[in-house]
mmCIF file of C-alpha atoms in Angstrom:
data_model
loop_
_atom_site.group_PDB
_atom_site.id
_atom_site.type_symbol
_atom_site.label_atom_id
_atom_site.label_comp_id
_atom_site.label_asym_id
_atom_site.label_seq_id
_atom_site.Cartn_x
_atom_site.Cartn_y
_atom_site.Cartn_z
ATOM 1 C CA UNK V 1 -23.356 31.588 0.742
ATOM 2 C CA UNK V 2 -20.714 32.286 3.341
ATOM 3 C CA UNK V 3 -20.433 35.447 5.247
ATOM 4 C CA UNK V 4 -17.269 36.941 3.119
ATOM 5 C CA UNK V 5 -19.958 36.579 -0.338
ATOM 6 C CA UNK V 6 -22.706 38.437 1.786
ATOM 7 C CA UNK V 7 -20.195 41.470 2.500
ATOM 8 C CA UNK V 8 -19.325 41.583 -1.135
ATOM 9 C CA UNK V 9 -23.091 41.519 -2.396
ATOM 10 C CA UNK V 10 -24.267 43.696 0.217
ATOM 11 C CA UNK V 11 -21.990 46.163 0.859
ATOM 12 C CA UNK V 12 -19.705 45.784 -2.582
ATOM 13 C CA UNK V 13 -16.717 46.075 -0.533
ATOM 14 C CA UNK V 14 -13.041 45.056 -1.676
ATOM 15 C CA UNK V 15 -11.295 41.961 -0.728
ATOM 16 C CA UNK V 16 -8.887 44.440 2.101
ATOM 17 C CA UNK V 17 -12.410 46.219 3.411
ATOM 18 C CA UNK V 18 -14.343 42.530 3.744
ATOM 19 C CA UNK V 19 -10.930 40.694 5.456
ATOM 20 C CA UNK V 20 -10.663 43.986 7.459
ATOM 21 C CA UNK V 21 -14.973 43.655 8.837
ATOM 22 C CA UNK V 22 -14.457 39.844 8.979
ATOM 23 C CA UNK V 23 -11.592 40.454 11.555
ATOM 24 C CA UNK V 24 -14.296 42.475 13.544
ATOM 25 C CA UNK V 25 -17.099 39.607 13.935
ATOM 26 C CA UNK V 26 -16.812 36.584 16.493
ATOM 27 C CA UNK V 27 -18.763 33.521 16.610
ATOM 28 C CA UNK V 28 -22.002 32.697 18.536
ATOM 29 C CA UNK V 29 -24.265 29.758 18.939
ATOM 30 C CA UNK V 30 -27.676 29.612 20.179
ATOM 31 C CA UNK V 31 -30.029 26.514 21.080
ATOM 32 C CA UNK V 32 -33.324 26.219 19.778
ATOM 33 C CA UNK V 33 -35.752 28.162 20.872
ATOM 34 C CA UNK V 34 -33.260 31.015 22.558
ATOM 35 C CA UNK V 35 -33.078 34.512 22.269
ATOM 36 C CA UNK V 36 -30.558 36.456 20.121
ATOM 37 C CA UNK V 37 -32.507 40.103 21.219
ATOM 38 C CA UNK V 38 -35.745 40.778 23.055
ATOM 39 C CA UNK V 39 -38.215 43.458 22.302
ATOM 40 C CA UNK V 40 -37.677 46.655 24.297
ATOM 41 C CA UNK V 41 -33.774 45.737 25.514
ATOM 42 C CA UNK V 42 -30.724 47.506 23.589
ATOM 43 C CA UNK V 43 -30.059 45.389 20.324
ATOM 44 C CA UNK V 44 -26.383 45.768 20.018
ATOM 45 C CA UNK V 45 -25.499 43.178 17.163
ATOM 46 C CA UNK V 46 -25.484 42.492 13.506
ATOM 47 C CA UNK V 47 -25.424 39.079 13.362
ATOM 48 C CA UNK V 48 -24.986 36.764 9.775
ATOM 49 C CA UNK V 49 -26.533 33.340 9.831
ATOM 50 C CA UNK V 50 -24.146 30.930 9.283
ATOM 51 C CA UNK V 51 -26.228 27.750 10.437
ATOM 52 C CA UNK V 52 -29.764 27.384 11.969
ATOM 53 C CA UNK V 53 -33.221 29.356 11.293
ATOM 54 C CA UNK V 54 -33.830 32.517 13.166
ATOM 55 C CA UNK V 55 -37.678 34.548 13.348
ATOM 56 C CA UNK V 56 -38.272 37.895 14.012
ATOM 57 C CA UNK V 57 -41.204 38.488 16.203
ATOM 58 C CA UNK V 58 -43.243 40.959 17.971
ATOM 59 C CA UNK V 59 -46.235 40.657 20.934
ATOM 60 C CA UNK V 60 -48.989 42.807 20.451
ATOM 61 C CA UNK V 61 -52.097 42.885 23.168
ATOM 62 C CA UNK V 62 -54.048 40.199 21.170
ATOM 63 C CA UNK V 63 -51.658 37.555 19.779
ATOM 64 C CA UNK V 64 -47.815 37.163 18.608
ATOM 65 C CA UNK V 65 -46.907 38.170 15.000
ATOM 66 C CA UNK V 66 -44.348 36.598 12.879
ATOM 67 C CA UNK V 67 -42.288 40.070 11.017
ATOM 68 C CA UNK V 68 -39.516 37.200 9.228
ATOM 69 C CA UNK V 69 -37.412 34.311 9.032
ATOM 70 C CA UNK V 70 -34.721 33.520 7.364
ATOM 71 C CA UNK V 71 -31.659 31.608 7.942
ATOM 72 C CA UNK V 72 -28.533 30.615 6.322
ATOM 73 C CA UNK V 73 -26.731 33.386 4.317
ATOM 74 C CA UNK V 74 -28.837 36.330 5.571
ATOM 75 C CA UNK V 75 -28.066 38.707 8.241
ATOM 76 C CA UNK V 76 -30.460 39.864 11.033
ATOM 77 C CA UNK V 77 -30.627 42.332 13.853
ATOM 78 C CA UNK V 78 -33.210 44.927 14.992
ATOM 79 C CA UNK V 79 -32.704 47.944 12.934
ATOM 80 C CA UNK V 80 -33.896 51.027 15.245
ATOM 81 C CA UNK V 81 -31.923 49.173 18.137
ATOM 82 C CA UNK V 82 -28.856 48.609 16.199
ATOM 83 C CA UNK V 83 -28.362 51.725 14.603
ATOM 84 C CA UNK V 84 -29.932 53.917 17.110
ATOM 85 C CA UNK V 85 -29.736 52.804 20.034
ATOM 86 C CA UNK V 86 -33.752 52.398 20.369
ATOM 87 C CA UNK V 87 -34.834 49.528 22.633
ATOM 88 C CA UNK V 88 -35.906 46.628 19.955
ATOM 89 C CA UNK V 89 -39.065 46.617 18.503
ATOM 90 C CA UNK V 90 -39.014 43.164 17.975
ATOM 91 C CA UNK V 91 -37.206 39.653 19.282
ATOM 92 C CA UNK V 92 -35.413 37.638 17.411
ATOM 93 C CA UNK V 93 -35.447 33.342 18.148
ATOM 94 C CA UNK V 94 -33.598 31.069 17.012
ATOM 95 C CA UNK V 95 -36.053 28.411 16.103
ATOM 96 C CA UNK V 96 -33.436 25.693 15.298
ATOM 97 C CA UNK V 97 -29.913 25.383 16.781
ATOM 98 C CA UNK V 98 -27.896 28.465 15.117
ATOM 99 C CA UNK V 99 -24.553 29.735 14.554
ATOM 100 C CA UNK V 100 -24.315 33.373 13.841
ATOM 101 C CA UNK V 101 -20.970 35.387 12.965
ATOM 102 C CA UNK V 102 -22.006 38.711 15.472
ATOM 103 C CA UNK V 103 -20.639 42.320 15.044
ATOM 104 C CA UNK V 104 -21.246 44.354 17.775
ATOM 105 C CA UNK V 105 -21.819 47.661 18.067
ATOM 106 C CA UNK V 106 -18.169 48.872 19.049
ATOM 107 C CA UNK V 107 -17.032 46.587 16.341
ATOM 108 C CA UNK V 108 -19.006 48.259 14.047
ATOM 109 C CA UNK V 109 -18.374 51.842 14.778
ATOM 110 C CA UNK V 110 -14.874 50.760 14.865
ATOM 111 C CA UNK V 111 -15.088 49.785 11.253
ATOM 112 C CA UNK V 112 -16.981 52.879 9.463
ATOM 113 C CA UNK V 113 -13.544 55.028 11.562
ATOM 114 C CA UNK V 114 -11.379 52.325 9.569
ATOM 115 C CA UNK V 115 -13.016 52.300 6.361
ATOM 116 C CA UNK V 116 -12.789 56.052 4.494
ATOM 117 C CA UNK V 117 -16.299 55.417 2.509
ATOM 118 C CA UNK V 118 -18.198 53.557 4.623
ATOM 119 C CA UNK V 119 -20.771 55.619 4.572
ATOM 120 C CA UNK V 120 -21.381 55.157 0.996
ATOM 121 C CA UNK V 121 -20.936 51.517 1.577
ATOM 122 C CA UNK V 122 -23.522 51.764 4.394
ATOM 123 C CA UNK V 123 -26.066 53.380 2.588
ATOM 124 C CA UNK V 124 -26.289 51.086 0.053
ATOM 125 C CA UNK V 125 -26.917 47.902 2.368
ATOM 126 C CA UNK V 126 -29.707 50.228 3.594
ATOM 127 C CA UNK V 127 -30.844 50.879 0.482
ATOM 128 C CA UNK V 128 -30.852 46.937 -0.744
ATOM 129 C CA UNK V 129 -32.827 46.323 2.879
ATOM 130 C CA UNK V 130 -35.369 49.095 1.896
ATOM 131 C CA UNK V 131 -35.860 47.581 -1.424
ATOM 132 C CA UNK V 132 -36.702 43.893 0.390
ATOM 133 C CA UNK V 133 -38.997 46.313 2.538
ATOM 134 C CA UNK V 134 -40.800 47.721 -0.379
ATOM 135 C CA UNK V 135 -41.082 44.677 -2.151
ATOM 136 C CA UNK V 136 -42.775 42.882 1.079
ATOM 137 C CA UNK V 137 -45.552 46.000 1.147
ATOM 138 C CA UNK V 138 -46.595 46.213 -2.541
ATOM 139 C CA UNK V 139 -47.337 42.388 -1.955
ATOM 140 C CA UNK V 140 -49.545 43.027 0.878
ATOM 141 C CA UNK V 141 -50.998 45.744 -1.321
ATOM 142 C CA UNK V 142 -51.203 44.554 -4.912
ATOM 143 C CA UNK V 143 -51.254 40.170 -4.238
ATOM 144 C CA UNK V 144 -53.657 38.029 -2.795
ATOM 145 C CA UNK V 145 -53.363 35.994 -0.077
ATOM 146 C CA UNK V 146 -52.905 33.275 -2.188
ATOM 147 C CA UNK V 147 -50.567 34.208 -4.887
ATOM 148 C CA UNK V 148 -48.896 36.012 -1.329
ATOM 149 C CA UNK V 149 -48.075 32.430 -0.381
ATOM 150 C CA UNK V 150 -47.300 30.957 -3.790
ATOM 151 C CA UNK V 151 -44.299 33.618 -3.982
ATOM 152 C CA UNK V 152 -43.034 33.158 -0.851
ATOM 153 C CA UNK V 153 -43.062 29.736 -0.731
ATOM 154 C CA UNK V 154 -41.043 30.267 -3.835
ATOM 155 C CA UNK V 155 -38.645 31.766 -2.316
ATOM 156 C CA UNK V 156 -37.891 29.870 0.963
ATOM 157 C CA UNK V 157 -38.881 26.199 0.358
ATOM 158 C CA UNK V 158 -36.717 25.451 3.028
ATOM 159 C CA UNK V 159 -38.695 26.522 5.833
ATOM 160 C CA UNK V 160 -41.919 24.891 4.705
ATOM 161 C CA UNK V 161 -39.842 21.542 6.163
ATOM 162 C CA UNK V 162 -38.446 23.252 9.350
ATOM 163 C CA UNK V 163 -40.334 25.688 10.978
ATOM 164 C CA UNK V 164 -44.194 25.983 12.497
ATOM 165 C CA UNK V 165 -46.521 26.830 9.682
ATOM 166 C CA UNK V 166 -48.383 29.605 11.894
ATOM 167 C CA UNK V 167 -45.253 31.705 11.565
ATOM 168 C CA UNK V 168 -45.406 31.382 7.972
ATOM 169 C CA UNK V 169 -49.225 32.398 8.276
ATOM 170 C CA UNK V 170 -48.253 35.308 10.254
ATOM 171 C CA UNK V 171 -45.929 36.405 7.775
ATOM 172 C CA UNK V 172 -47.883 36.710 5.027
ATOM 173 C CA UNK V 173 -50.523 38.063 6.638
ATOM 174 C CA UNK V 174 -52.936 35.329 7.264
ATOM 175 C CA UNK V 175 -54.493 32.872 9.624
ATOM 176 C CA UNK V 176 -53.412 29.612 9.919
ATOM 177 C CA UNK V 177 -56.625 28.348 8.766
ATOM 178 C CA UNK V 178 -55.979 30.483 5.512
ATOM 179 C CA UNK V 179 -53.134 29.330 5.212
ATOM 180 C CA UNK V 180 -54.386 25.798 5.393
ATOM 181 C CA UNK V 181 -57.244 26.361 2.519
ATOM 182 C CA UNK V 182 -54.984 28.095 0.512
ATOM 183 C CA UNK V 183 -51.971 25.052 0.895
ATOM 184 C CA UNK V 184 -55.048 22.337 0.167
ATOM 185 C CA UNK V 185 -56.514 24.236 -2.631
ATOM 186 C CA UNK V 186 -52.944 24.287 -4.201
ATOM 187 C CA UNK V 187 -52.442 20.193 -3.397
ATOM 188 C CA UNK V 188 -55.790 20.101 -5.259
#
């Protein structure tokens, strides 16, 4: 999915409105293993995967936790940061060579003064975030660990193949030795 189809899912804006925020992004690159924002520094970009596998991370006084991955066709930034102005909560790696389509901050502001309803437009690529968000927490509530990992993998097959299984561990919730029964029970 290319950044032009993400504007149109996510923010159901018209072919004028997604040429008009397309003119506002530039184009980044990042090596493996490099930062795109670091927890408690000013987060100024909304930034679409185009290529490349990105993880959102936080350290906490006893180990590192894993918050999400994701890669081609989704977009990724620190939230609080971005739209507040917070310093990040998290950092966000690039755990395989990336390019990423960026909209800054100025960029951004610039576009809700071009666009008469972006506000309403806005609020719904909230709302679609907050429904991913609420979707993630009645798993942690209502699933097991195992049917936890049997969705998710699911879901992104792709990074099973590509990126450190702790970090999948630590996004569902788990150890990596849970992880490990759960993936060899499954095999069984």
């Amino acid at each position: 999915m290319d950044i032009k189809d993400q504007l149109f899912q996510l923010f159901e804006v018209s072919d004028a409105q997604a040429d008009l925020i397309l003119s506002k992004f530039r184009q980044e690159t990042f090596e493996k293993n490099t930062l795109l924002a670091t927890e408690g520094k000013l987060c100024g970009r909304l930034s679409f995967i185009e290529d490349g596998i990105f993880r959102v991370f936080k350290l906490t006084e006893s180990r590192e936790v894993t918050q999400w991955m994701g890669g081609k066709g989704y977009f990724v930034t620190d939230l609080s940061s971005f739209f507040f102005g917070n310093p990040a909560n998290y950092s966000i790696e690039a755990l395989t060579p990336a390019a990423v389509w960026t909209l800054d901050k100025q960029a951004y502001l610039e576009v809700q003064q071009e666009i008469p309803d972006w506000n309403i437009l806005e609020k719904r690529f909230i709302a679609k975030c907050f429904m991913v968000l609420e979707s993630r927490v009645f798993d942690f509530i209502a699933r097991s660990a195992e049917e936890r990992y049997i969705r998710y993998f699911e879901q992104h097959k792709s990074l099973f193949n590509q990126v450190p299984l702790q970090y999948i561990a630590s996004v569902l919730g788990m150890s990596p030795e849970t992880l490990s029964r759960i993936r060899n029970k499954l095999a069984n």
